[in-house]
Coordinates of C-alpha atoms in Angstrom, one line a residue:
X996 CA 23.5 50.1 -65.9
X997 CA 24.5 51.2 -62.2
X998 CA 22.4 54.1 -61.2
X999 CA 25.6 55.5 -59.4
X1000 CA 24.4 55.3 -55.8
X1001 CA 26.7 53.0 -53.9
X1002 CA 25.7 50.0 -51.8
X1003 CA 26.9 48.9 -48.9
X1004 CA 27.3 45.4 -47.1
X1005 CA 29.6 44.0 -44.8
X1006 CA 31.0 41.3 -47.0
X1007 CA 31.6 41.0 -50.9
X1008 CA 32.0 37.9 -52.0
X1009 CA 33.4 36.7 -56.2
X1010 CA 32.4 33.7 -57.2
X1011 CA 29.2 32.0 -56.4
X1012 CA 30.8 28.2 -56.6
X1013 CA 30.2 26.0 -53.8
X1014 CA 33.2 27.8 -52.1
X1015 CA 31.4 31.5 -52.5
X1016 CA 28.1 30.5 -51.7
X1017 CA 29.0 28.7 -48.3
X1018 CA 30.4 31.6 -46.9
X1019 CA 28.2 34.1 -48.1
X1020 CA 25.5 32.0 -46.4
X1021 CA 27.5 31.6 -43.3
X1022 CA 28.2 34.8 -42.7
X1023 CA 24.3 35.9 -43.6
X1024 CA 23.4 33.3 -41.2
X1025 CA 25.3 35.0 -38.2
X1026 CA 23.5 38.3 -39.6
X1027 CA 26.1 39.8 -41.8
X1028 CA 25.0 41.7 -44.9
X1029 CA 26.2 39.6 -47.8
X1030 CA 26.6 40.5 -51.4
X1031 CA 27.8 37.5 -54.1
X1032 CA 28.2 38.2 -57.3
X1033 CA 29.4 36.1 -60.2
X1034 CA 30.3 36.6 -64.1
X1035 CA 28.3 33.5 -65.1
X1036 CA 25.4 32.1 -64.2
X1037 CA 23.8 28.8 -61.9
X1038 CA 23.0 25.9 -63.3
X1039 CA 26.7 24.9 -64.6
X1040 CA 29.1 22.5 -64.8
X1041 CA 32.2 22.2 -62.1
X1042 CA 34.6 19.7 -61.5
X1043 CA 35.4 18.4 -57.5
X1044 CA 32.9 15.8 -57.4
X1045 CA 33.8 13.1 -55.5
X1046 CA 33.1 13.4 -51.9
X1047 CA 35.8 12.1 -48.8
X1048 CA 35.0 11.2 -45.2
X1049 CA 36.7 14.5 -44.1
X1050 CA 34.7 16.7 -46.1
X1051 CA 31.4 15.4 -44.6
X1052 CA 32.5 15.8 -41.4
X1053 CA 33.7 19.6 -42.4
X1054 CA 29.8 19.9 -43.7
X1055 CA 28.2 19.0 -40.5
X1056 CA 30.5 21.2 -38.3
X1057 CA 29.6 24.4 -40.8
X1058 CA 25.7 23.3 -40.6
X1059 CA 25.8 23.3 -36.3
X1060 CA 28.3 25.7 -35.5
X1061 CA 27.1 27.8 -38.1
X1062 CA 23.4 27.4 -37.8
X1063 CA 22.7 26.5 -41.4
X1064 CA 21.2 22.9 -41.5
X1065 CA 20.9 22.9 -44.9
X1066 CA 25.0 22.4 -45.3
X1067 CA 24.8 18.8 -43.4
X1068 CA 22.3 17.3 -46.3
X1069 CA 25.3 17.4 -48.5
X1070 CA 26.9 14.8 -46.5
X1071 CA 24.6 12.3 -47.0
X1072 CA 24.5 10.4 -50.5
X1073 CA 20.4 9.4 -49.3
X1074 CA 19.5 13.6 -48.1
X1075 CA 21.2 15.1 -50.9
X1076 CA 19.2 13.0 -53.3
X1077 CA 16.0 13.5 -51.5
X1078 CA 16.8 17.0 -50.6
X1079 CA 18.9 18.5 -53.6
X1080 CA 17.5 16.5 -56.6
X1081 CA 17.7 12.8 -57.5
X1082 CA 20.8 13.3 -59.6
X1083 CA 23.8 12.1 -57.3
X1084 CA 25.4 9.0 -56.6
X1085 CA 27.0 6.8 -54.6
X1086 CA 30.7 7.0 -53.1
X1087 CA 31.3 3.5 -51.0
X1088 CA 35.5 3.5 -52.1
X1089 CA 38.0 4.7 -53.8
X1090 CA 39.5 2.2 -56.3
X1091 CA 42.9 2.2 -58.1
X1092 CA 43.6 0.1 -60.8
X1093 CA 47.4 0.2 -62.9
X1094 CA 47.7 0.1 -66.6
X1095 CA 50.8 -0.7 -69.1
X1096 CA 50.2 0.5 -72.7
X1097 CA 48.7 -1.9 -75.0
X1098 CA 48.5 -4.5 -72.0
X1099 CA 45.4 -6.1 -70.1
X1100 CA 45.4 -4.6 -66.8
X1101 CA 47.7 -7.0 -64.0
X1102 CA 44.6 -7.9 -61.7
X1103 CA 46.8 -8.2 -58.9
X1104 CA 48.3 -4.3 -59.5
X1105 CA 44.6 -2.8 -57.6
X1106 CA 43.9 -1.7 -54.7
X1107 CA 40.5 -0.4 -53.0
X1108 CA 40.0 1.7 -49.5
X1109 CA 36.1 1.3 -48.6
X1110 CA 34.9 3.6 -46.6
X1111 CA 33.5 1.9 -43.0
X1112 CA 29.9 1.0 -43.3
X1113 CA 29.3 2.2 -39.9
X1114 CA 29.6 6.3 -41.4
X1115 CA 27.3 7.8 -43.3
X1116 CA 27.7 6.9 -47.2
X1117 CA 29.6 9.5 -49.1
X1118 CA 28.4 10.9 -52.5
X1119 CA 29.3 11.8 -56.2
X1120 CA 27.6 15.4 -56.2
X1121 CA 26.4 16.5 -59.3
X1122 CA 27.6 20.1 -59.0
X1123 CA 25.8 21.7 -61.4
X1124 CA 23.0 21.2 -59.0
X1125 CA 24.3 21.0 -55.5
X1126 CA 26.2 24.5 -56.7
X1127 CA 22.4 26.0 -57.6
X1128 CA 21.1 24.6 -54.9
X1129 CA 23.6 26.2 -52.2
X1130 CA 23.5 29.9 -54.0
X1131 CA 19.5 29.6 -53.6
X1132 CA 20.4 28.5 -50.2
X1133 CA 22.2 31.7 -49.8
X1134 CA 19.4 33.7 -51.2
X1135 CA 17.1 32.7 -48.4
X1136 CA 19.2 33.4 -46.1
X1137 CA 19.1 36.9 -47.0
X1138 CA 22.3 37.3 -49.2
X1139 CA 21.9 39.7 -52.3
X1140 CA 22.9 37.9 -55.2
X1141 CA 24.0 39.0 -58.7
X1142 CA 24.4 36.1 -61.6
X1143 CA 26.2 37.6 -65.0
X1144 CA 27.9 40.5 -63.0
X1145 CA 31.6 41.3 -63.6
X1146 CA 33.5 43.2 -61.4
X1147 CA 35.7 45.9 -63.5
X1148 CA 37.8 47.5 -60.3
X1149 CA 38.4 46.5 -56.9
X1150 CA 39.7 50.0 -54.5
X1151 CA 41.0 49.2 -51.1
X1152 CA 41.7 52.4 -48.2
X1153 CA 41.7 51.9 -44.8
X1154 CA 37.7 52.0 -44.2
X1155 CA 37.0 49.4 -46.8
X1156 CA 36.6 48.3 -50.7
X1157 CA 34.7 49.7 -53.1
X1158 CA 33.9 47.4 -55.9
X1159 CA 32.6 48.4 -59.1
X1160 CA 30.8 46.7 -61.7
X1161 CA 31.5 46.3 -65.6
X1162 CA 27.8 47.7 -66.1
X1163 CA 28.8 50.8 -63.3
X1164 CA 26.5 49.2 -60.4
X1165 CA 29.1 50.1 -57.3
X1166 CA 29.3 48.5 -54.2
X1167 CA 30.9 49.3 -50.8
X1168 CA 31.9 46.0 -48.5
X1169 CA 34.2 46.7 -45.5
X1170 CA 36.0 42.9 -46.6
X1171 CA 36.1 41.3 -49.4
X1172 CA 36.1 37.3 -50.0
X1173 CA 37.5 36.2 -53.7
X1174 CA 36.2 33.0 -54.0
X1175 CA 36.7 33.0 -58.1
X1176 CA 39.1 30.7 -58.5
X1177 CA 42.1 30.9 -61.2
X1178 CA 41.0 33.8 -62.9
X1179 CA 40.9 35.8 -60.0
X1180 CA 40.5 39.8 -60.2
X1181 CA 42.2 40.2 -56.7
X1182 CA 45.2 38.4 -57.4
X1183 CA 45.3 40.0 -60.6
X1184 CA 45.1 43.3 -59.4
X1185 CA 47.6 43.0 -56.0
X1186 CA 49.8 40.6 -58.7
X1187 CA 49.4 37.8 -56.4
X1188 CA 50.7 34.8 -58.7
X1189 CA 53.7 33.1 -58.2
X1190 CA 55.4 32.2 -62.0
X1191 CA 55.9 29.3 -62.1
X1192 CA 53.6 27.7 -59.3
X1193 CA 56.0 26.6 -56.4
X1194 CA 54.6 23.3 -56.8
X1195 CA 56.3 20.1 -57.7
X1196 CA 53.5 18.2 -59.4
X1197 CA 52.7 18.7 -62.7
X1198 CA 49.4 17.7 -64.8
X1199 CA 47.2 19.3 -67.3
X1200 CA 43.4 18.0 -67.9
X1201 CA 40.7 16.9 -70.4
X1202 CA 37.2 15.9 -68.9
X1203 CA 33.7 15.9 -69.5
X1204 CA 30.0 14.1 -68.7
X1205 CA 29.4 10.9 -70.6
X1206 CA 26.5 9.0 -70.6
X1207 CA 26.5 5.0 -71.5
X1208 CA 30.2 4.2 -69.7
X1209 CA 30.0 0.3 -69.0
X1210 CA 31.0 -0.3 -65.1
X1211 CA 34.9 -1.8 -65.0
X1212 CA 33.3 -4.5 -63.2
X1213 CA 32.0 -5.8 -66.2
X1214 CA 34.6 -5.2 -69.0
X1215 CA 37.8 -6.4 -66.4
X1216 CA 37.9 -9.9 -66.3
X1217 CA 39.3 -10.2 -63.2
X1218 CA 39.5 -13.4 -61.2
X1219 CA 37.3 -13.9 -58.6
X1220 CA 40.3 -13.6 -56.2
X1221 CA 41.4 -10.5 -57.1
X1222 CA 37.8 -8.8 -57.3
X1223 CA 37.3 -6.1 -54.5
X1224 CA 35.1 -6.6 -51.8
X1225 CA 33.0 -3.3 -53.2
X1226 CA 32.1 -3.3 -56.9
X1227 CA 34.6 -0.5 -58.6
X1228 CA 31.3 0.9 -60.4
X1229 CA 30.3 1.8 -56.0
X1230 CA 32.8 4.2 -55.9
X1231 CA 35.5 6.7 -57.1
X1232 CA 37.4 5.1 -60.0
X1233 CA 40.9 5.8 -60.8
X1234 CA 43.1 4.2 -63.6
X1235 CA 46.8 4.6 -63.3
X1236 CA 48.9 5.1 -66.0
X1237 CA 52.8 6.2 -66.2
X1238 CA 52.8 10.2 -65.0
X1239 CA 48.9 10.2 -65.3
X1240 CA 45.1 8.9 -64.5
X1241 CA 41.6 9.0 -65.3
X1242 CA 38.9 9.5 -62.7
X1243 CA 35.4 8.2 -63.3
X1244 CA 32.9 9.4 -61.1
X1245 CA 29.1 7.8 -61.8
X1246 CA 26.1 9.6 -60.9
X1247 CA 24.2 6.5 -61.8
X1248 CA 25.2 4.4 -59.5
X1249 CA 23.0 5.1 -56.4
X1250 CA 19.3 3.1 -56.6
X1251 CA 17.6 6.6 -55.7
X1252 CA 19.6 8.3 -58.8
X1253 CA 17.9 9.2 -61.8
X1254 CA 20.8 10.8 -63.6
X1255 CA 22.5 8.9 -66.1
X1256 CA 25.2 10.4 -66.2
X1257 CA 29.1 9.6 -65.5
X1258 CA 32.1 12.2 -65.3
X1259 CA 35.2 11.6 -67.1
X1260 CA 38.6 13.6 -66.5
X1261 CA 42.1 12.7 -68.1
X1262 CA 45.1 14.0 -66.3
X1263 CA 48.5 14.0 -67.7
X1264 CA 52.1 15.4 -66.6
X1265 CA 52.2 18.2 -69.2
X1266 CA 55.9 17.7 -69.8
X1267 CA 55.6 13.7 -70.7
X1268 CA 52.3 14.6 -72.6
X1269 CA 52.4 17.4 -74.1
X1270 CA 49.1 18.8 -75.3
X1271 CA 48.9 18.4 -79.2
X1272 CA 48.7 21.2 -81.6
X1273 CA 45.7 20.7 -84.2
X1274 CA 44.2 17.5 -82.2
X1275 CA 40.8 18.2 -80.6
X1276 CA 40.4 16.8 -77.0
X1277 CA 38.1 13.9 -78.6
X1278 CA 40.6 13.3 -81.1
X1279 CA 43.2 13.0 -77.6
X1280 CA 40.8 11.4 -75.4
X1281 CA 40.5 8.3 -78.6
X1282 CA 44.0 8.0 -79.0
X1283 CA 44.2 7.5 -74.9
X1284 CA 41.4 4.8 -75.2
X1285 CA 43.5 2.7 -77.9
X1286 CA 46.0 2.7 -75.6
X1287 CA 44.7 1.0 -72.4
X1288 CA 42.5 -1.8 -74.1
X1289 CA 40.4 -2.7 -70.5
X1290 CA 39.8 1.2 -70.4
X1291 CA 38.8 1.1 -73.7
X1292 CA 35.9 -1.3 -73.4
X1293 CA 34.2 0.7 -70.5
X1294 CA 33.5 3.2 -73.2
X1295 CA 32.3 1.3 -75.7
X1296 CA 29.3 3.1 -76.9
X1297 CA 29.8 6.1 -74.5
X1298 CA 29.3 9.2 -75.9
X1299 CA 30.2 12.7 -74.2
X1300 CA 27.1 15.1 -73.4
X1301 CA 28.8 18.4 -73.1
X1302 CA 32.2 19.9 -74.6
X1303 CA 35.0 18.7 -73.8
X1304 CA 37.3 21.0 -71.2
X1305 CA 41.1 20.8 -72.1
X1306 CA 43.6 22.8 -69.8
X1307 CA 47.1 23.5 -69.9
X1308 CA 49.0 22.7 -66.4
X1309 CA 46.3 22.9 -63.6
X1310 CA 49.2 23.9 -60.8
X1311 CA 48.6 27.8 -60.1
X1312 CA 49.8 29.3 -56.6
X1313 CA 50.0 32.8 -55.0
X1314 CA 52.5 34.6 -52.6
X1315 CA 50.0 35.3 -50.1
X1316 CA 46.3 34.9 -49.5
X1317 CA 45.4 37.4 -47.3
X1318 CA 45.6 41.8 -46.8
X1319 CA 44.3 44.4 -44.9
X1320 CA 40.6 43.4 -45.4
X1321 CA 40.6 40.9 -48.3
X1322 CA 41.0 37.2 -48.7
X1323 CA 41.8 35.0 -51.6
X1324 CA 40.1 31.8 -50.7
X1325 CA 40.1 27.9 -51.6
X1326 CA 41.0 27.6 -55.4
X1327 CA 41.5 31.0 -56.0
X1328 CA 44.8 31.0 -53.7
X1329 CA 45.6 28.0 -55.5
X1330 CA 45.1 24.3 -56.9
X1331 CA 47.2 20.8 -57.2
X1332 CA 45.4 18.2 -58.7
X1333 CA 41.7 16.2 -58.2
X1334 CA 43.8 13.5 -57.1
X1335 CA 42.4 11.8 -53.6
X1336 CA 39.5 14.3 -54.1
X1337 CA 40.4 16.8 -50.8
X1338 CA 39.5 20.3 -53.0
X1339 CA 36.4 20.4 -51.2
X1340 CA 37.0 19.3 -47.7
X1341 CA 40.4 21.7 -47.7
X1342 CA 37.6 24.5 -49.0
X1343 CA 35.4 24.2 -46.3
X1344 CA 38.5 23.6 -44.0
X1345 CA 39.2 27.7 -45.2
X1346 CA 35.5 28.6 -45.0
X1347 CA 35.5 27.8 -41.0
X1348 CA 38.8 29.1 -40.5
X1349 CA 37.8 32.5 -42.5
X1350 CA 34.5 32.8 -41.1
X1351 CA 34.9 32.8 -37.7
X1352 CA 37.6 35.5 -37.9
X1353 CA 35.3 37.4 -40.5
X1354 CA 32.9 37.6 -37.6
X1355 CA 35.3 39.0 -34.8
X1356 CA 36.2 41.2 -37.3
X1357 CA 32.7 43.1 -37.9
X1358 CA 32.0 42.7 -34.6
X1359 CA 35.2 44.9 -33.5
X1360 CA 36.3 46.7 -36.8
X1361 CA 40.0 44.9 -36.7
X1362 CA 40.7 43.6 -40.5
X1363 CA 44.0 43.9 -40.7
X1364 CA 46.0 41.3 -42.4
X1365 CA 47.3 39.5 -38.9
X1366 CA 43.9 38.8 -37.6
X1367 CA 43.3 36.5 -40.9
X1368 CA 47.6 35.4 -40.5
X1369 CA 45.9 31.3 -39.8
X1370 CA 43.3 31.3 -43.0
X1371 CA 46.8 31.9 -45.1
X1372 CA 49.2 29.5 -43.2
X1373 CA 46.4 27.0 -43.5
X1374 CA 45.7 28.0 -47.3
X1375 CA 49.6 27.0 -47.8
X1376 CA 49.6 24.0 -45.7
X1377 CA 46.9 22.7 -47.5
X1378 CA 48.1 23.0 -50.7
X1379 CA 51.9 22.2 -49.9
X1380 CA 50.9 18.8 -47.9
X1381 CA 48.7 17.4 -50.8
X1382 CA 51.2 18.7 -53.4
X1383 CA 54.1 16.0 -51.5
X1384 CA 51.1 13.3 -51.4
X1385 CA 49.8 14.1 -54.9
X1386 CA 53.2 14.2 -56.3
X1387 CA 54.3 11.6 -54.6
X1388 CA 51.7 8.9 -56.0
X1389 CA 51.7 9.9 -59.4
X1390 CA 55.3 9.3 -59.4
X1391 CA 54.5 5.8 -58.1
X1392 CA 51.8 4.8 -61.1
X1393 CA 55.1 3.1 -62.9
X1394 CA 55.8 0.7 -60.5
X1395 CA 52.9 -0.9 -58.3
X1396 CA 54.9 -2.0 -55.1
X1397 CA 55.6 1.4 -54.8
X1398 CA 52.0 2.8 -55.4
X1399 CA 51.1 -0.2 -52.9
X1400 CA 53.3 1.9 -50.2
X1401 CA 51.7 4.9 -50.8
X1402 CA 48.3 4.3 -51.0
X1403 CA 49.1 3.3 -47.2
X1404 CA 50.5 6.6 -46.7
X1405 CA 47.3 8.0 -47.8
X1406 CA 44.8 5.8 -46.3
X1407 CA 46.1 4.9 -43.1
X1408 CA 45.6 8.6 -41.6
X1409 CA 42.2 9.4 -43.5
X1410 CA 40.7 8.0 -40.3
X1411 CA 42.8 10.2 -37.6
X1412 CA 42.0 12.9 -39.3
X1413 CA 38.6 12.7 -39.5
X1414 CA 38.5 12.1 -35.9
X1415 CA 39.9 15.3 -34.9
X1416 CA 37.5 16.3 -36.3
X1417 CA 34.6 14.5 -34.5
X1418 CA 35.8 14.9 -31.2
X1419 CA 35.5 18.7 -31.7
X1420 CA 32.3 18.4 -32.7
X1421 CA 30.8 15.8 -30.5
X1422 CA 32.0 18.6 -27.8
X1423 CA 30.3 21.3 -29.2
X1424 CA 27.0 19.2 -29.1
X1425 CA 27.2 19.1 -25.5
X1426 CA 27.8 22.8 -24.9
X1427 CA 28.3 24.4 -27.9
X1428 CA 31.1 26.1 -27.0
X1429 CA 33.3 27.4 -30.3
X1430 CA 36.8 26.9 -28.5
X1431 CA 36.1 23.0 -29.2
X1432 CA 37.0 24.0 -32.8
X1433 CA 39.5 26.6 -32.3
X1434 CA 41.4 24.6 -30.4
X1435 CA 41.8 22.3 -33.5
X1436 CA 43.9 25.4 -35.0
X1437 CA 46.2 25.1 -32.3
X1438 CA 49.3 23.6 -34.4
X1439 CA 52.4 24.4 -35.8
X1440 CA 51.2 22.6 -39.0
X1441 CA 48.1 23.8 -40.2
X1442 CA 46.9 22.0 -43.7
X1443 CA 48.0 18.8 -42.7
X1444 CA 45.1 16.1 -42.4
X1445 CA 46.3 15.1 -38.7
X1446 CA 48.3 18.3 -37.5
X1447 CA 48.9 17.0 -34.0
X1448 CA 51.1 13.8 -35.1
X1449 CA 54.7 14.6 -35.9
X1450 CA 54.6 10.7 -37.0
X1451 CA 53.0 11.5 -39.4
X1452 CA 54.8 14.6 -40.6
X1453 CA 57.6 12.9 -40.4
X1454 CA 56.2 10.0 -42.8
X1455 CA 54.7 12.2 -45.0
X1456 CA 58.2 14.1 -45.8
X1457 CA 60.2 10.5 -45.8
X1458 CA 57.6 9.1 -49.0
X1459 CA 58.0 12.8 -50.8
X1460 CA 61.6 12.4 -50.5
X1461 CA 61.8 9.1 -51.1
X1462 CA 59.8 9.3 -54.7
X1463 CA 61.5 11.3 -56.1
X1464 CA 64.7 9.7 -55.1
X1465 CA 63.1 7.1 -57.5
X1466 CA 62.0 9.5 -59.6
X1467 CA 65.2 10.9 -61.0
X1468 CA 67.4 7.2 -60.6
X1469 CA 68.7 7.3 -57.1
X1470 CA 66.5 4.5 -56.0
X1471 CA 65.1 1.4 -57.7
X1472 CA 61.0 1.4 -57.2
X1473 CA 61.4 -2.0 -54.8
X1474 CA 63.6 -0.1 -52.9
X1475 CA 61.9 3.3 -52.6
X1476 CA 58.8 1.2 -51.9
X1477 CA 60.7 -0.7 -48.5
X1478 CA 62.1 2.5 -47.2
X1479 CA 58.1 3.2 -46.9
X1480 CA 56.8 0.2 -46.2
X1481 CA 59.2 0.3 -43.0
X1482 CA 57.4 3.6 -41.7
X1483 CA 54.6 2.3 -41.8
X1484 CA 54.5 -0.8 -40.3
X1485 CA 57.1 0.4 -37.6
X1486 CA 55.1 3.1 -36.7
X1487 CA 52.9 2.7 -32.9
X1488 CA 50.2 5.4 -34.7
X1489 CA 49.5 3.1 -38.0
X1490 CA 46.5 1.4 -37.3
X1491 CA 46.8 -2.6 -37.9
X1492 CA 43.5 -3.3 -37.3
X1493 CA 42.8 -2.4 -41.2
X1494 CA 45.4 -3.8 -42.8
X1495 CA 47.6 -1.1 -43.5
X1496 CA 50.8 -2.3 -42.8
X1497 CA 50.4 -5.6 -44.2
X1498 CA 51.3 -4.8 -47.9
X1499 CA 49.5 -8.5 -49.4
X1500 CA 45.9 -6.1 -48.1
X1501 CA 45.5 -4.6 -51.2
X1502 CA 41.7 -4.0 -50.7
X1503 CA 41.0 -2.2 -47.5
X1504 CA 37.6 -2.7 -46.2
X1505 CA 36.6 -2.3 -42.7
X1506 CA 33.2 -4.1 -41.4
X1507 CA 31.8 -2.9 -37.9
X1508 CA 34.0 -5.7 -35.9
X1509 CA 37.2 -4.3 -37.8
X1510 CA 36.0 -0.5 -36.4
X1511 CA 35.6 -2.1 -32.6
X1512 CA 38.9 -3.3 -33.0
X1513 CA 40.6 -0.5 -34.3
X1514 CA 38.9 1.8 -31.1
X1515 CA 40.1 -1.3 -29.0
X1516 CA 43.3 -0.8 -30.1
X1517 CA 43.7 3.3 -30.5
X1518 CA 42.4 2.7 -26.5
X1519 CA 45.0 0.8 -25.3
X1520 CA 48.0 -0.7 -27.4
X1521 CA 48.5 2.4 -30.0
X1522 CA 51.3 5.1 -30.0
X1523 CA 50.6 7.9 -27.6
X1524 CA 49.2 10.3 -30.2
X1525 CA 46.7 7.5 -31.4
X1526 CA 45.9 6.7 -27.9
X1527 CA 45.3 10.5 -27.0
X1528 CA 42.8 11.0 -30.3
X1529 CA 40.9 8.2 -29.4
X1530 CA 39.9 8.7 -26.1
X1531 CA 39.4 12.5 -27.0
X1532 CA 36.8 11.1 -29.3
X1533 CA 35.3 8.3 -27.1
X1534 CA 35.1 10.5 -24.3
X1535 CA 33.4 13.1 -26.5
X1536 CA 30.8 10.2 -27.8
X1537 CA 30.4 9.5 -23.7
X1538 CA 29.6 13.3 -23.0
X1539 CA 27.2 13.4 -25.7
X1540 CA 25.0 10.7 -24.9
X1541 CA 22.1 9.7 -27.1
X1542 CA 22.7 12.7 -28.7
X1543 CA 25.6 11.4 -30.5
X1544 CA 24.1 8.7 -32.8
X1545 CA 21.6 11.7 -34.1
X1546 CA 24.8 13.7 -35.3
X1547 CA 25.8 11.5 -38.1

């Protein structure tokens, strides 16, 4: 029990996820006194598994700008394995493959977006220990840590919070980072919620870690012809079904892995599937499997390891994220969907954002609610962009030259927006100056992957519209899929080089002659927003020298 003597710290954090114990050691790293608590305990499982190129590049600008190394081993599929633990695997694509009910799979309805051999491979992180690893992380760097603490109250006055625990320990932060997620005692406590969540998409889940799940390369049967360049078992897997999909994410896949391990997670629109009363989610998962017989074979002997999860709709979101000296970060602001796997880079998106104002703030006492006004108009960008994506391509699962569209949508600016990204930190290497990165806040439209390009805005808005014209009747799928098709490929800021506007390039898959290329063309025959990006990159790879091949 709390002996009654308060304790003080700059910064409180909830939640000792990924999400809480990155900016607790952020912060501690930059010499603020750090408290995280959490009401369960490390190792455990979590779900956002499946690394993207933008989140890596998020990891490395935490780790330098930041001054916490350890941050930038996560980004590597080989360091985390060698540095974490030898339990994570590979992430080379992400595949899609369609599915009718009680139908072989139409080899020809796929499509696969490898990520460029020239980056750094990506990984499947096995949470339960890159999670452990990061709060230990935080220890050493000074942050005082409590595992199976609850917090009971949270008191906020002009000065700061006081937070007490259920077992009457009390602690005094002057802010406070809620980094809980859906159960959140801040937004419960300031009524925060928004019922229902403004979000159009809708899903609930059922997932789990199986071991023995058979690679889809060998239970497809696909013709040679229609095989992906990358084997699907390299990558992210994703089987689309009408209104829903299943993600399979191996942790066995990488030669360097000794986990066996592979994680499973069903999602389903809520109101096409609604969850069964008296049917246990094995019982539900089954009755899925007899359904999609291809799907079916992969887990042929498969057995799950742990308990099943089973959620009702995953969409939550809140009226606002920030206050006078409190923040309601990542997934406890909100959540959409696992779809195209951006939880994690949009949380360490927030963590920089946050951070750096957290800083300022101790340094000169200012925590008022307008100093943090970006971390909440980024918060809702974030969320409000992927839900049009999100939404958007579920809607297209029923009908594949629609899907085919936007999957282009998606993958054709995964590149520009990493490259934002590398410019500003290519910069920093050579001077390590901080306004490289705060000058990639400077948009009217915070939350979306490439802020800078109205194009893309604009394209973006045009496919969420469009989808649901189909959805509700108004447009036939061949038609919905032309009006996108047309954006794309008419666009000056779509890169060609890839295949992206040619809709017979189902499987996307860049070699080092396609990446000279596409800088060849992003130089000199690309839109003027593509043009500007790339030469804000090239010219950042000039200033940094030799330097620059040691940064990835």
């Amino acid at each position: 029990m709390g002996s009654g003597k308060v304790q003080h710290c700059d910064v409180f954090v909830l939640g000792s996820g990924l999400a809480g114990s990155t900016i607790a050691t952020v912060l501690a790293a930059q010499g603020a006194e750090v408290v995280l608590v959490d009401a369960a305990q490390h190792p455990r499982m979590a779900i956002g598994e499946s690394q993207t190129p933008q989140l890596a590049e998020w990891l490395h600008i935490l780790a330098e700008r930041y001054k916490v190394p350890e941050l930038a081993s996560l980004a590597k599929v080989g360091v985390t394995n060698r540095v974490v633990g030898p339990t994570h695997g590979v992430k080379v694509h992400f595949g899609f493959v369609r599915h009718d009910v009680g139908r072989e799979p139409d080899p020809a309805e796929s499509t696969q977006f490898a990520i460029p051999r020239v980056l750094a491979q990506n990984s499947h992180m096995f949470r339960q220990d890159t999670d452990s690893w990061m709060f230990h992380t935080a220890v050493r760097y000074g942050v005082r840590v409590r595992q199976l603490w609850r917090a009971a109250d949270l008191d906020f006055d002009g000065d700061g919070v006081t937070v007490t625990g259920v077992n009457g320990e009390v602690f005094r932060a002057r802010f406070l980072v809620d980094a809980s997620g859906f159960r959140s005692l801040l937004a419960e406590k300031f009524d925060l919620r928004e019922k229902p969540a403004r979000f159009k998409h809708h899903s609930r889940s059922l997932f789990t870690h199986f071991i023995g799940v058979r690679p889809f390369d060998e239970v497809a049967g696909f013709p040679r012809e229609h095989r992906p360049p990358v084997k699907w078992h390299k990558g992210t897997m994703h089987h689309m079904i009408d209104r829903g999909w299943l993600w399979i994410i191996p942790f066995n896949n990488y030669k360097k892995s000794k986990n066996p391990l592979v994680s499973v997670g069903l999602q389903l629109d809520e109101r096409v599937y609604p969850k069964p009363a008296g049917v246990s989610p094995q019982e539900e998962f089954d009755s899925f499997l007899d359904k999609y017989p291809a799907i079916k074979r992969q887990f042929e002997g498969a057995r799950p390891v742990r308990e099943w999860v089973s959620t009702d709709r995953l969409q939550y979101s809140s009226r606002k994220s920030v206050g006078d000296r409190w923040c309601l970060m990542s997934h406890a602001a909100g959540f959409i969907d696992p779809l195209f796997s951006r939880g994690l880079s949009n949380t360490m998106e927030v963590v920089d954002a946050l951070a750096s104002r957290v800083l300022l703030a101790l340094e000169d006492g200012d925590f008022s609610e307008e100093r943090f006004a970006y971390v909440e108009k980024l918060e809702a960008g974030l969320l409000d962009f992927n839900d049009d994506l999100v939404n958007s391509a579920v809607i297209s699962f029923s009908h594949f030259p629609l899907w085919n569209a936007v999957f282009r949508v998606w993958g054709c600016f995964i590149t520009p927006g990493v490259m934002r990204l590398t410019g500003a930190r290519l910069r920093y290497a050579v001077d390590g100056d901080s306004a490289h990165f705060q000058a990639l806040e400077k948009t009217t439209n915070p939350g979306l992957w490439w802020p800078e390009s109205t194009t893309f805005q604009r394209i973006l808005e045009v496919t969420a519209e469009t989808c649901e014209k189909y959805e509700v009747g108004e447009l036939t799928g061949d038609q919905a899929a032309d009006i996108i098709l047309k954006l794309v490929q008419d666009s000056p800021e779509v890169n060609p080089t890839f295949g992206w506007k040619d809709p017979a390039t189902r499987f996307v898959a860049p070699n080092t002659l396609d990446v000279a290329r596409f800088v060849r063309w992003g130089l000199f025959s690309a839109g003027p927003d593509m043009r500007k990006l790339t030469r804000f990159v090239v010219s950042g790879g000039l200033k940094a020298g030799p330097r620059a091949r040691k940064l990835f």
